[in-house]
């Protein structure tokens, strides 16, 4: 419990900054909605000039684009991208922070097991993400209610927003396994930027072909907003894939970390 | 009872580093010195004891329990001070010490204050703002505040000024009197001699010898350097107990172990300009141990 609280306190500042940035980003996008809605015709015309592949990649969907949830799901792809960076940063920090700040010796010579340490740190990171998502969702709902003009479904809105958290969990787990395997990560941000953007572009690239199988290669494509809007639910196969990756990565991290030599620095 | 039992411990990493087939025991209530040059394997051994790294073969037990299998349980009663101390930034000394204390299920507040007083440490400062020596003090208080039964120190004196070093040694002696066993690793012979009952000498990953400090001082090696008026015959000091004899012009130097009167008589037999008698440094003693082996 003491490690958990210590971690939570250590993440406090960065959690606040990330949360604030995500909310600002969402508010800016959402405030564009009313003007886009007013010039709907013109906007659609412009969009049509883009090749279909690019429209798909960016998540434009003509049918949905002018509804609140449709517009929201467009901005969600950017929110998810940033939120993934936050999660990846947290995940990568779990082990590498102790190595970089040379505090591993302090923590690991205390009467706790390594898995207790990982659990406490993981929980600290997850709770930070939960807090971010709760604040974000509250702000997003508030913004959405401002435009409650058309057929707005709170359930769909919630399901859409929750995908941010799910994608974050996947990246948290990926970050964790990376930091356990490569213990001496000098710059967390470089690593997380590289990994997150790699997956983002892989997702963008594969999405243009429209083949379902290829979507498995990028967590960014596990949650198809069009599908969620249409069915008010997630695609089970991708939900399972996401959960499997997360659980496997975390389990592997525990396994590797328990056997790892912690060298003096 | 043996507090630490190390049996045939081997750990290799890299090419030349690590330890091979190390065995020694530390008895309850003793201050045990662990001495050797940098890179000899002291830290490797200590890190295995703390289950920070795992041995390739062999085993180590603390309080009669395997130090890897029962690591969390054993560590309740271990206080560890690493050679380089780094602690979480943005924390006050007090916050860090409280965090450290929170791992042990007892009230460490009183002891923390006492220790901070002895070591002259300001609890309200930020750790970032501390000098190396003061960080070291944080490490000392951190390692002792839960009144451990076994204190493991890895080159603890670097960065401490002589006065603090004195306080620190007094503190260790006091802890020892109260029943704590101490494993003290160092590359400085004099501080080990000052504090320890027994000593293990390690070089290049192997234990060279385990001896009582009293034995070591009885068999003290002295380093002689004699400057004479006229050049000496190279064999003049060739008596038993003399090693590493070197003659360079008017200056003759050697290491001597044995009855010091024998040498003094020889020295009195020639007209000397100058005379130095020094404690040999560790390397020279090691050299002697290697000669003995060969």
Coordinates of C-alpha atoms in Angstrom, one line a residue:
Chain A
X1 CA 0.0 0.0 0.0
X2 CA 2.8 2.4 0.8
X3 CA 4.4 1.9 -2.6
X4 CA 1.1 2.4 -4.3
X5 CA 0.5 5.7 -2.5
X6 CA 4.0 6.8 -3.2
X7 CA 3.6 6.1 -6.9
X8 CA 0.3 7.8 -7.1
X9 CA 1.8 10.9 -5.5
X10 CA 4.8 10.7 -7.9
X11 CA 2.4 10.6 -10.9
X12 CA 0.1 13.4 -9.6
X13 CA 1.7 16.2 -11.5
X14 CA 2.0 14.3 -14.8
X15 CA -1.6 12.9 -14.5
X16 CA -2.9 16.4 -14.0
X17 CA -1.0 17.8 -17.0
X18 CA -2.1 15.0 -19.3
X19 CA -5.7 15.2 -18.1
X20 CA -5.8 18.9 -18.6
X21 CA -4.3 18.6 -22.1
X22 CA -6.8 15.9 -23.2
X23 CA -9.7 18.0 -21.9
X24 CA -8.4 21.2 -23.7
X25 CA -8.0 19.3 -26.9
X26 CA -11.5 17.8 -26.7
X27 CA -13.0 21.2 -25.8
X28 CA -11.3 22.9 -28.7
X29 CA -12.5 20.2 -31.2
X30 CA -16.0 20.2 -29.8
X31 CA -16.4 23.9 -30.0
X32 CA -15.6 23.6 -33.7
X33 CA -18.7 21.4 -34.0
X34 CA -21.3 24.1 -34.2
X35 CA -19.6 26.0 -36.9
X36 CA -19.0 22.8 -39.0
X37 CA -22.5 21.8 -38.4
X38 CA -23.7 25.1 -39.8
X39 CA -21.6 24.8 -43.0
X40 CA -22.3 21.2 -43.4
X41 CA -22.8 21.3 -47.1
X42 CA -19.6 23.1 -47.9
X43 CA -17.6 20.9 -45.5
X44 CA -18.8 17.7 -47.0
X45 CA -17.9 19.0 -50.5
X46 CA -14.3 19.6 -49.3
X47 CA -14.1 16.2 -47.8
X48 CA -15.2 14.5 -51.0
X49 CA -12.1 15.9 -52.7
X50 CA -9.9 13.7 -50.6
X51 CA -9.4 10.1 -51.7
X52 CA -11.4 7.6 -49.9
X53 CA -8.4 5.9 -48.5
X54 CA -7.4 9.0 -46.7
X55 CA -10.8 9.7 -45.4
X56 CA -11.0 6.2 -44.0
X57 CA -7.6 6.6 -42.4
X58 CA -8.5 9.8 -40.7
X59 CA -11.8 8.4 -39.6
X60 CA -14.1 10.6 -41.6
X61 CA -17.3 9.0 -42.2
X62 CA -19.8 11.1 -44.1
X63 CA -22.9 9.6 -42.7
X64 CA -21.9 10.1 -39.1
X65 CA -19.7 13.0 -39.3
X66 CA -22.3 15.6 -38.8
X67 CA -23.9 14.1 -35.8
X68 CA -22.5 14.8 -32.3
X69 CA -21.2 11.2 -31.7
X70 CA -19.9 11.0 -35.3
X71 CA -18.0 14.2 -34.9
X72 CA -16.9 13.1 -31.4
X73 CA -15.5 9.8 -32.8
X74 CA -13.5 11.8 -35.3
X75 CA -11.8 13.8 -32.6
X76 CA -11.5 10.7 -30.4
X77 CA -8.8 9.3 -32.7
X78 CA -6.6 12.2 -31.7
X79 CA -7.5 12.0 -28.0
X80 CA -6.7 8.3 -28.1
X81 CA -3.4 9.0 -29.7
X82 CA -2.4 11.4 -26.9
X83 CA -3.9 9.3 -24.2
X84 CA -1.9 6.3 -25.4
X85 CA 1.3 8.3 -25.0
X86 CA 0.3 9.0 -21.5
X87 CA -0.3 5.3 -20.8
X88 CA 2.9 4.3 -22.6
X89 CA 4.9 6.8 -20.6
X90 CA 3.5 5.4 -17.4
X91 CA 4.1 1.8 -18.4
X92 CA 7.6 2.4 -19.5
X93 CA 8.4 4.3 -16.3
X94 CA 7.3 1.5 -14.0
X95 CA 10.6 -0.2 -14.1
X96 CA 12.9 2.2 -15.9
X97 CA 12.3 5.1 -13.6
X98 CA 13.8 3.1 -10.7
X99 CA 16.7 2.2 -12.8
X100 CA 17.3 5.7 -14.1
X101 CA 16.9 7.5 -10.8
X102 CA 19.0 4.7 -9.3
X103 CA 16.4 4.0 -6.6
X104 CA 16.0 0.3 -7.5
X105 CA 18.5 -0.6 -4.8
X106 CA 16.4 1.3 -2.2
X107 CA 13.1 -0.4 -3.1
X108 CA 14.4 -3.9 -3.8
X109 CA 16.2 -4.2 -0.5
X110 CA 13.0 -3.6 1.4
X111 CA 11.1 -6.5 2.8
X112 CA 8.8 -6.8 -0.3
X113 CA 8.8 -9.2 -3.2
X114 CA 9.4 -8.0 -6.7
X115 CA 5.8 -8.9 -7.7
X116 CA 4.4 -6.9 -4.8
X117 CA 6.5 -3.9 -6.1
X118 CA 5.2 -4.4 -9.7
X119 CA 1.6 -4.8 -8.5
X120 CA 1.7 -1.6 -6.4
X121 CA 3.3 0.3 -9.3
X122 CA 0.9 -1.0 -11.9
X123 CA -2.0 -0.2 -9.7
X124 CA -0.7 3.3 -9.2
X125 CA -0.5 3.7 -13.0
X126 CA -3.9 2.2 -13.6
X127 CA -5.5 4.5 -11.0
X128 CA -3.8 7.5 -12.6
X129 CA -5.3 6.5 -15.9
X130 CA -8.8 6.0 -14.3
X131 CA -8.6 9.4 -12.8
X132 CA -7.7 10.9 -16.2
X133 CA -10.5 9.1 -17.9
X134 CA -13.1 10.1 -15.2
X135 CA -12.2 13.8 -15.5
X136 CA -12.0 13.6 -19.2
X137 CA -15.4 11.8 -19.5
X138 CA -17.1 14.3 -17.2
X139 CA -15.8 17.2 -19.4
X140 CA -16.6 15.4 -22.6
X141 CA -20.2 14.7 -21.5
X142 CA -20.6 18.3 -20.5
X143 CA -19.5 19.5 -23.9
X144 CA -21.7 16.9 -25.7
X145 CA -24.7 18.1 -23.8
X146 CA -24.2 21.6 -25.2
X147 CA -25.1 20.2 -28.6
X148 CA -27.8 17.8 -27.6
X149 CA -29.7 18.6 -30.8
X150 CA -30.0 15.4 -32.7
X151 CA -30.4 11.8 -31.7
X152 CA -27.7 11.7 -29.0
X153 CA -27.2 8.4 -27.2
X154 CA -25.5 8.6 -23.8
X155 CA -24.7 4.9 -24.0
X156 CA -22.9 5.2 -27.3
X157 CA -21.1 8.3 -26.1
X158 CA -19.9 6.4 -23.0
X159 CA -18.9 3.3 -25.0
X160 CA -16.9 5.6 -27.4
X161 CA -15.2 7.4 -24.6
X162 CA -14.3 4.2 -22.8
X163 CA -12.3 3.0 -25.8
X164 CA -9.7 5.6 -24.8
X165 CA -9.2 3.7 -21.5
X166 CA -9.0 0.3 -23.2
X167 CA -6.4 1.5 -25.6
X168 CA -4.5 3.0 -22.7
X169 CA -4.5 -0.3 -20.9
X170 CA -3.0 -2.0 -23.9
X171 CA -0.2 0.6 -24.2
X172 CA 0.4 0.6 -20.4
X173 CA 1.0 -3.2 -20.7
X174 CA 3.2 -2.8 -23.8
X175 CA 5.2 0.0 -22.0
X176 CA 5.7 -2.2 -19.0
X177 CA 7.0 -5.2 -20.9
X178 CA 9.4 -3.0 -22.9
X179 CA 10.8 -1.4 -19.8
X180 CA 11.3 -4.8 -18.2
X181 CA 13.1 -6.1 -21.2
X182 CA 15.2 -3.0 -21.9
X183 CA 16.0 -1.9 -18.4
X184 CA 18.1 1.0 -19.1
X185 CA 15.8 3.3 -21.1
X186 CA 17.4 6.7 -21.0
X187 CA 14.5 8.7 -22.4
X188 CA 11.0 7.3 -21.7
X189 CA 9.3 9.8 -24.0
X190 CA 11.4 8.9 -27.0
X191 CA 10.5 5.2 -26.6
X192 CA 6.9 5.9 -26.1
X193 CA 6.6 8.4 -28.9
X194 CA 8.3 5.9 -31.3
X195 CA 6.1 2.9 -30.3
X196 CA 2.8 4.8 -30.1
X197 CA 3.3 6.5 -33.5
X198 CA 4.5 3.4 -35.1
X199 CA 1.3 1.6 -34.1
X200 CA -0.7 4.7 -35.1
X201 CA 0.7 4.8 -38.6
X202 CA 0.5 1.0 -39.0
X203 CA -3.1 1.3 -38.1
X204 CA -3.7 4.2 -40.5
X205 CA -1.9 2.3 -43.3
X206 CA -3.7 -1.0 -42.8
X207 CA -7.1 0.6 -42.4
X208 CA -7.1 1.9 -45.9
X209 CA -7.3 -1.6 -47.3
X210 CA -10.3 -2.4 -45.2
X211 CA -9.2 -5.9 -44.4
X212 CA -10.3 -6.9 -40.9
X213 CA -7.4 -9.2 -40.1
X214 CA -4.9 -6.4 -40.5
X215 CA -6.6 -4.3 -37.9
X216 CA -5.2 -6.7 -35.3
X217 CA -1.8 -5.2 -35.8
X218 CA -2.7 -1.9 -34.3
X219 CA -4.5 -1.3 -31.0
X220 CA -5.7 2.0 -32.5
X221 CA -7.9 0.0 -34.8
X222 CA -9.4 -2.4 -32.2
X223 CA -12.3 -0.1 -31.6
X224 CA -14.1 0.8 -34.8
X225 CA -16.2 3.9 -34.0
X226 CA -18.6 3.3 -36.9
X227 CA -19.3 -0.2 -35.6
X228 CA -19.8 1.1 -32.0
X229 CA -22.3 3.7 -33.2
X230 CA -24.2 1.2 -35.3
X231 CA -24.3 -1.7 -32.8
X232 CA -24.0 0.1 -29.5
X233 CA -21.3 -2.4 -28.5
X234 CA -17.7 -3.4 -29.2
X235 CA -16.5 -6.1 -31.6
X236 CA -15.9 -9.1 -29.3
X237 CA -13.0 -10.5 -31.2
X238 CA -11.0 -7.3 -30.9
X239 CA -12.0 -6.9 -27.3
X240 CA -10.6 -10.3 -26.6
X241 CA -7.5 -9.6 -28.6
X242 CA -6.9 -6.4 -26.6
X243 CA -7.4 -8.1 -23.3
X244 CA -5.2 -11.0 -24.3
X245 CA -2.3 -8.7 -25.3
X246 CA -2.7 -6.7 -22.1
X247 CA -2.8 -9.8 -19.8
X248 CA 0.1 -11.5 -21.7
X249 CA 2.3 -8.5 -21.6
X250 CA 1.7 -7.9 -17.9
X251 CA 2.2 -11.6 -17.0
X252 CA 5.4 -11.7 -19.0
X253 CA 6.6 -8.6 -17.2
X254 CA 6.1 -10.2 -13.8
X255 CA 7.8 -13.3 -14.9
X256 CA 10.9 -11.6 -16.4
X257 CA 11.2 -9.0 -13.7
X258 CA 11.2 -11.7 -11.0
X259 CA 14.2 -13.4 -12.5
X260 CA 16.1 -10.3 -13.6
X261 CA 19.4 -9.3 -12.2
X262 CA 19.4 -5.7 -10.8
X263 CA 22.8 -4.4 -11.5
X264 CA 24.5 -1.6 -9.8
X265 CA 24.6 1.6 -11.8
Chain B
X1 CA 25.4 -19.2 15.0
X2 CA 26.3 -17.9 11.6
X3 CA 24.3 -15.0 10.4
X4 CA 25.6 -15.2 6.9
X5 CA 26.7 -18.5 5.3
X6 CA 28.1 -18.3 1.8
X7 CA 28.8 -21.6 0.0
X8 CA 30.6 -21.9 -3.3
X9 CA 28.9 -18.8 -4.7
X10 CA 29.6 -18.2 -8.4
X11 CA 28.3 -15.4 -10.6
X12 CA 29.8 -14.4 -13.9
X13 CA 28.9 -11.5 -16.1
X14 CA 30.8 -9.8 -18.7
X15 CA 34.3 -11.1 -19.3
X16 CA 36.4 -10.4 -16.3
X17 CA 33.8 -9.5 -13.7
X18 CA 32.0 -11.5 -11.2
X19 CA 32.9 -14.0 -8.4
X20 CA 33.8 -17.6 -8.5
X21 CA 33.4 -20.2 -5.9
X22 CA 33.3 -17.9 -2.9
X23 CA 32.7 -19.3 0.6
X24 CA 32.8 -17.7 4.0
X25 CA 30.7 -17.3 7.1
X26 CA 29.9 -14.3 9.2
X27 CA 29.1 -15.1 12.9
X28 CA 26.5 -13.5 14.9
X29 CA 27.6 -10.3 16.7
X30 CA 30.8 -9.7 14.8
X31 CA 31.8 -6.9 12.6
X32 CA 33.1 -8.6 9.5
X33 CA 35.2 -6.7 7.0
X34 CA 35.1 -7.5 3.3
X35 CA 38.0 -6.0 1.6
X36 CA 39.4 -5.9 -1.9
X37 CA 40.2 -3.5 -4.7
X38 CA 37.5 -2.0 -6.8
X39 CA 35.9 -4.6 -9.1
X40 CA 37.1 -7.5 -7.0
X41 CA 33.5 -8.8 -6.5
X42 CA 32.5 -7.2 -3.2
X43 CA 29.4 -5.6 -4.5
X44 CA 28.5 -8.7 -6.6
X45 CA 28.6 -10.8 -3.4
X46 CA 26.5 -8.2 -1.5
X47 CA 24.0 -7.9 -4.2
X48 CA 23.5 -11.7 -4.2
X49 CA 23.0 -11.6 -0.4
X50 CA 20.3 -9.0 -1.0
X51 CA 18.8 -11.0 -3.9
X52 CA 19.3 -8.1 -6.2
X53 CA 21.1 -10.5 -8.5
X54 CA 20.9 -14.2 -8.7
X55 CA 23.9 -16.6 -8.5
X56 CA 24.9 -18.9 -11.3
X57 CA 25.7 -21.6 -8.7
X58 CA 26.2 -22.0 -5.0
X59 CA 24.1 -20.6 -2.3
X60 CA 23.9 -18.0 0.4
X61 CA 21.9 -18.1 3.6
X62 CA 21.1 -15.3 6.1
X63 CA 19.7 -16.1 9.5
X64 CA 19.8 -19.7 8.4
X65 CA 17.4 -19.1 5.5
X66 CA 18.2 -19.2 1.8
X67 CA 18.6 -15.6 0.8
X68 CA 16.7 -15.8 -2.4
X69 CA 13.8 -18.1 -1.4
X70 CA 13.1 -16.1 1.8
X71 CA 14.2 -12.7 0.6
X72 CA 11.3 -10.6 1.8
X73 CA 11.3 -12.2 5.3
X74 CA 15.0 -11.9 5.7
X75 CA 15.1 -8.3 4.6
X76 CA 12.9 -7.2 7.5
X77 CA 16.0 -7.5 9.6
X78 CA 18.6 -6.2 7.2
X79 CA 19.8 -2.6 6.9
X80 CA 21.6 -1.9 3.7
X81 CA 23.7 1.1 2.7
X82 CA 24.8 1.2 -0.9
X83 CA 28.1 2.8 -2.0
X84 CA 26.3 5.3 -4.2
X85 CA 23.2 6.8 -2.7
X86 CA 20.4 8.1 -4.9
X87 CA 17.0 8.8 -3.7
X88 CA 13.7 10.0 -5.2
X89 CA 14.0 13.7 -6.1
X90 CA 11.3 16.1 -5.0
X91 CA 11.2 14.5 -1.6
X92 CA 12.2 15.9 1.7
X93 CA 14.6 13.9 3.8
X94 CA 11.8 13.3 6.3
X95 CA 9.4 12.1 3.7
X96 CA 12.0 9.7 2.3
X97 CA 12.8 8.3 5.7
X98 CA 9.1 7.9 6.5
X99 CA 8.7 6.1 3.3
X100 CA 11.6 3.8 4.1
X101 CA 10.2 3.2 7.6
X102 CA 6.7 2.4 6.2
X103 CA 8.2 -0.9 4.9
X104 CA 8.9 -2.1 8.4
X105 CA 6.0 -2.8 10.6
X106 CA 7.2 -0.9 13.6
X107 CA 7.4 2.7 14.8
X108 CA 10.8 4.0 13.7
X109 CA 10.1 7.7 14.5
X110 CA 12.1 7.9 17.7
X111 CA 15.1 6.1 16.3
X112 CA 15.0 8.2 13.1
X113 CA 15.3 11.4 15.2
X114 CA 18.1 10.0 17.3
X115 CA 20.1 8.9 14.2
X116 CA 19.5 12.2 12.5
X117 CA 20.9 14.0 15.6
X118 CA 24.0 11.8 15.7
X119 CA 24.7 12.3 12.0
X120 CA 23.8 16.0 12.2
X121 CA 21.2 15.6 9.4
X122 CA 18.5 18.2 8.7
X123 CA 15.2 16.3 8.2
X124 CA 13.4 19.2 6.6
X125 CA 15.7 19.7 3.6
X126 CA 14.9 18.6 0.1
X127 CA 17.1 15.6 -1.0
X128 CA 17.9 17.4 -4.3
X129 CA 19.6 20.2 -2.3
X130 CA 21.9 17.9 -0.3
X131 CA 25.6 17.5 -0.9
X132 CA 27.0 14.0 -1.6
X133 CA 28.1 13.7 2.1
X134 CA 24.6 14.6 3.3
X135 CA 23.0 12.2 0.9
X136 CA 25.2 9.6 2.4
X137 CA 23.9 10.5 5.8
X138 CA 20.4 10.0 4.6
X139 CA 21.5 6.6 3.4
X140 CA 22.9 5.8 6.8
X141 CA 19.8 6.8 8.7
X142 CA 17.7 5.0 6.2
X143 CA 19.7 1.8 6.7
X144 CA 19.6 1.9 10.4
X145 CA 16.3 3.3 11.4
X146 CA 14.5 0.0 11.7
X147 CA 17.2 -1.4 14.0
X148 CA 18.2 -4.3 11.8
X149 CA 19.9 -7.4 13.1
X150 CA 22.2 -7.4 10.1
X151 CA 23.8 -4.3 8.7
X152 CA 25.3 -4.5 5.2
X153 CA 27.5 -1.7 4.2
X154 CA 29.0 -1.4 0.7
X155 CA 31.8 1.1 0.8
X156 CA 29.9 3.4 3.2
X157 CA 32.5 6.0 4.0
X158 CA 33.1 7.7 0.7
X159 CA 31.9 11.3 0.8
X160 CA 31.8 11.5 4.6
X161 CA 34.1 14.0 6.3
X162 CA 36.5 12.5 9.0
X163 CA 34.4 13.8 11.8
X164 CA 31.2 12.2 10.5
X165 CA 33.1 9.1 9.7
X166 CA 34.0 9.0 13.4
X167 CA 30.4 9.4 14.4
X168 CA 29.4 6.8 12.0
X169 CA 31.9 4.3 13.3
X170 CA 30.8 5.0 16.9
X171 CA 27.2 4.4 15.8
X172 CA 28.1 1.1 14.2
X173 CA 30.0 0.0 17.3
X174 CA 27.0 0.8 19.4
X175 CA 24.7 -1.1 17.1
X176 CA 27.1 -4.0 17.3
X177 CA 27.1 -3.9 21.1
X178 CA 23.3 -4.0 21.0
X179 CA 23.6 -7.3 19.0
X180 CA 23.7 -6.3 15.4
X181 CA 26.0 -8.2 13.0
X182 CA 27.8 -6.0 10.5
X183 CA 29.2 -6.8 7.1
X184 CA 31.5 -4.0 6.1
X185 CA 32.8 -3.8 2.6
X186 CA 35.6 -1.5 1.8
X187 CA 38.8 -1.0 -0.2
X188 CA 40.5 0.9 2.5
X189 CA 42.4 -1.3 4.8
X190 CA 42.8 1.2 7.7
X191 CA 39.1 1.6 8.2
X192 CA 38.5 -2.1 8.2
X193 CA 41.3 -2.5 10.7
X194 CA 39.8 0.1 12.9
X195 CA 36.4 -1.5 13.1
X196 CA 36.3 -5.2 12.2
X197 CA 36.9 -8.4 14.1
X198 CA 37.5 -10.6 11.1
X199 CA 38.1 -9.9 7.5
X200 CA 37.8 -11.6 4.2
X201 CA 40.1 -10.5 1.5
X202 CA 38.8 -10.8 -2.1
X203 CA 40.6 -10.3 -5.3
X204 CA 39.5 -10.9 -8.9
X205 CA 36.4 -12.7 -7.7
X206 CA 38.2 -15.1 -5.4
X207 CA 38.6 -15.1 -1.6
X208 CA 42.3 -14.8 -0.9
X209 CA 42.0 -15.3 2.8
X210 CA 39.7 -15.0 5.8
X211 CA 41.6 -13.8 8.9
X212 CA 41.2 -12.3 12.3
X213 CA 42.2 -8.7 12.2
X214 CA 44.4 -9.4 15.3
X215 CA 46.3 -11.9 13.2
X216 CA 46.7 -9.4 10.4
X217 CA 48.1 -6.8 12.7
X218 CA 50.4 -9.3 14.5
X219 CA 51.8 -10.2 11.1
X220 CA 51.9 -6.6 10.1
X221 CA 53.6 -5.9 6.9
X222 CA 55.7 -2.8 6.9
X223 CA 57.0 -1.0 3.9
X224 CA 60.6 0.2 4.3
X225 CA 62.4 2.7 2.2
X226 CA 66.0 3.4 3.2
X227 CA 68.1 6.1 1.7
X228 CA 71.8 5.6 2.4
X229 CA 74.9 7.6 2.0
X230 CA 76.6 5.1 -0.3
X231 CA 74.9 2.6 -2.5
X232 CA 74.2 -0.7 -0.8
X233 CA 74.9 -4.1 -2.0
X234 CA 71.7 -5.6 -3.4
X235 CA 71.8 -8.5 -1.0
X236 CA 72.4 -6.4 2.2
X237 CA 68.7 -6.6 3.2
X238 CA 68.2 -10.1 1.9
X239 CA 67.0 -11.6 5.2
X240 CA 64.0 -13.8 5.9
X241 CA 60.7 -11.9 5.9
X242 CA 61.8 -9.4 3.2
X243 CA 59.8 -9.3 0.0
X244 CA 59.8 -7.2 -3.1
X245 CA 63.4 -6.0 -2.5
X246 CA 64.4 -3.2 -4.8
X247 CA 67.6 -1.2 -5.0
X248 CA 67.7 2.0 -7.0
X249 CA 70.9 3.9 -6.5
X250 CA 71.0 5.0 -2.9
X251 CA 67.5 4.0 -2.2
X252 CA 66.5 0.6 -1.1
X253 CA 62.8 -0.4 -0.6
X254 CA 61.1 -3.7 0.5
X255 CA 58.2 -5.1 2.4
X256 CA 58.9 -6.8 5.6
X257 CA 56.9 -9.2 7.7
X258 CA 58.4 -10.7 10.9
X259 CA 60.4 -9.5 13.9
X260 CA 61.0 -5.9 13.3
X261 CA 64.2 -5.9 15.4
X262 CA 65.9 -7.9 12.8
X263 CA 65.5 -5.2 10.2
X264 CA 66.3 -2.4 12.6
X265 CA 69.6 -4.0 13.4
X266 CA 70.4 -4.2 9.7
X267 CA 69.4 -0.6 9.3
X268 CA 71.6 0.4 12.2
X269 CA 74.5 -1.2 10.5
X270 CA 74.7 1.3 7.7
X271 CA 74.8 5.0 7.6
X272 CA 71.4 6.3 6.5
X273 CA 70.3 9.6 5.1
X274 CA 66.6 9.1 5.5
X275 CA 64.1 6.4 6.5
X276 CA 60.4 5.7 5.7
X277 CA 58.4 3.0 7.4
X278 CA 54.9 2.8 6.1
X279 CA 51.8 0.5 6.2
X280 CA 51.8 -1.2 2.8
X281 CA 48.7 -0.5 0.8
X282 CA 46.3 -3.3 0.0
X283 CA 47.8 -4.1 -3.4
X284 CA 51.1 -4.8 -1.8
X285 CA 49.5 -7.1 0.7
X286 CA 47.6 -8.9 -2.1
X287 CA 50.8 -9.3 -4.0
X288 CA 52.2 -11.0 -1.0
X289 CA 49.2 -13.3 -0.7
X290 CA 49.6 -14.2 -4.4
X291 CA 53.3 -15.0 -3.8
X292 CA 52.3 -17.3 -1.0
X293 CA 49.9 -19.2 -3.2
X294 CA 52.4 -19.6 -6.0

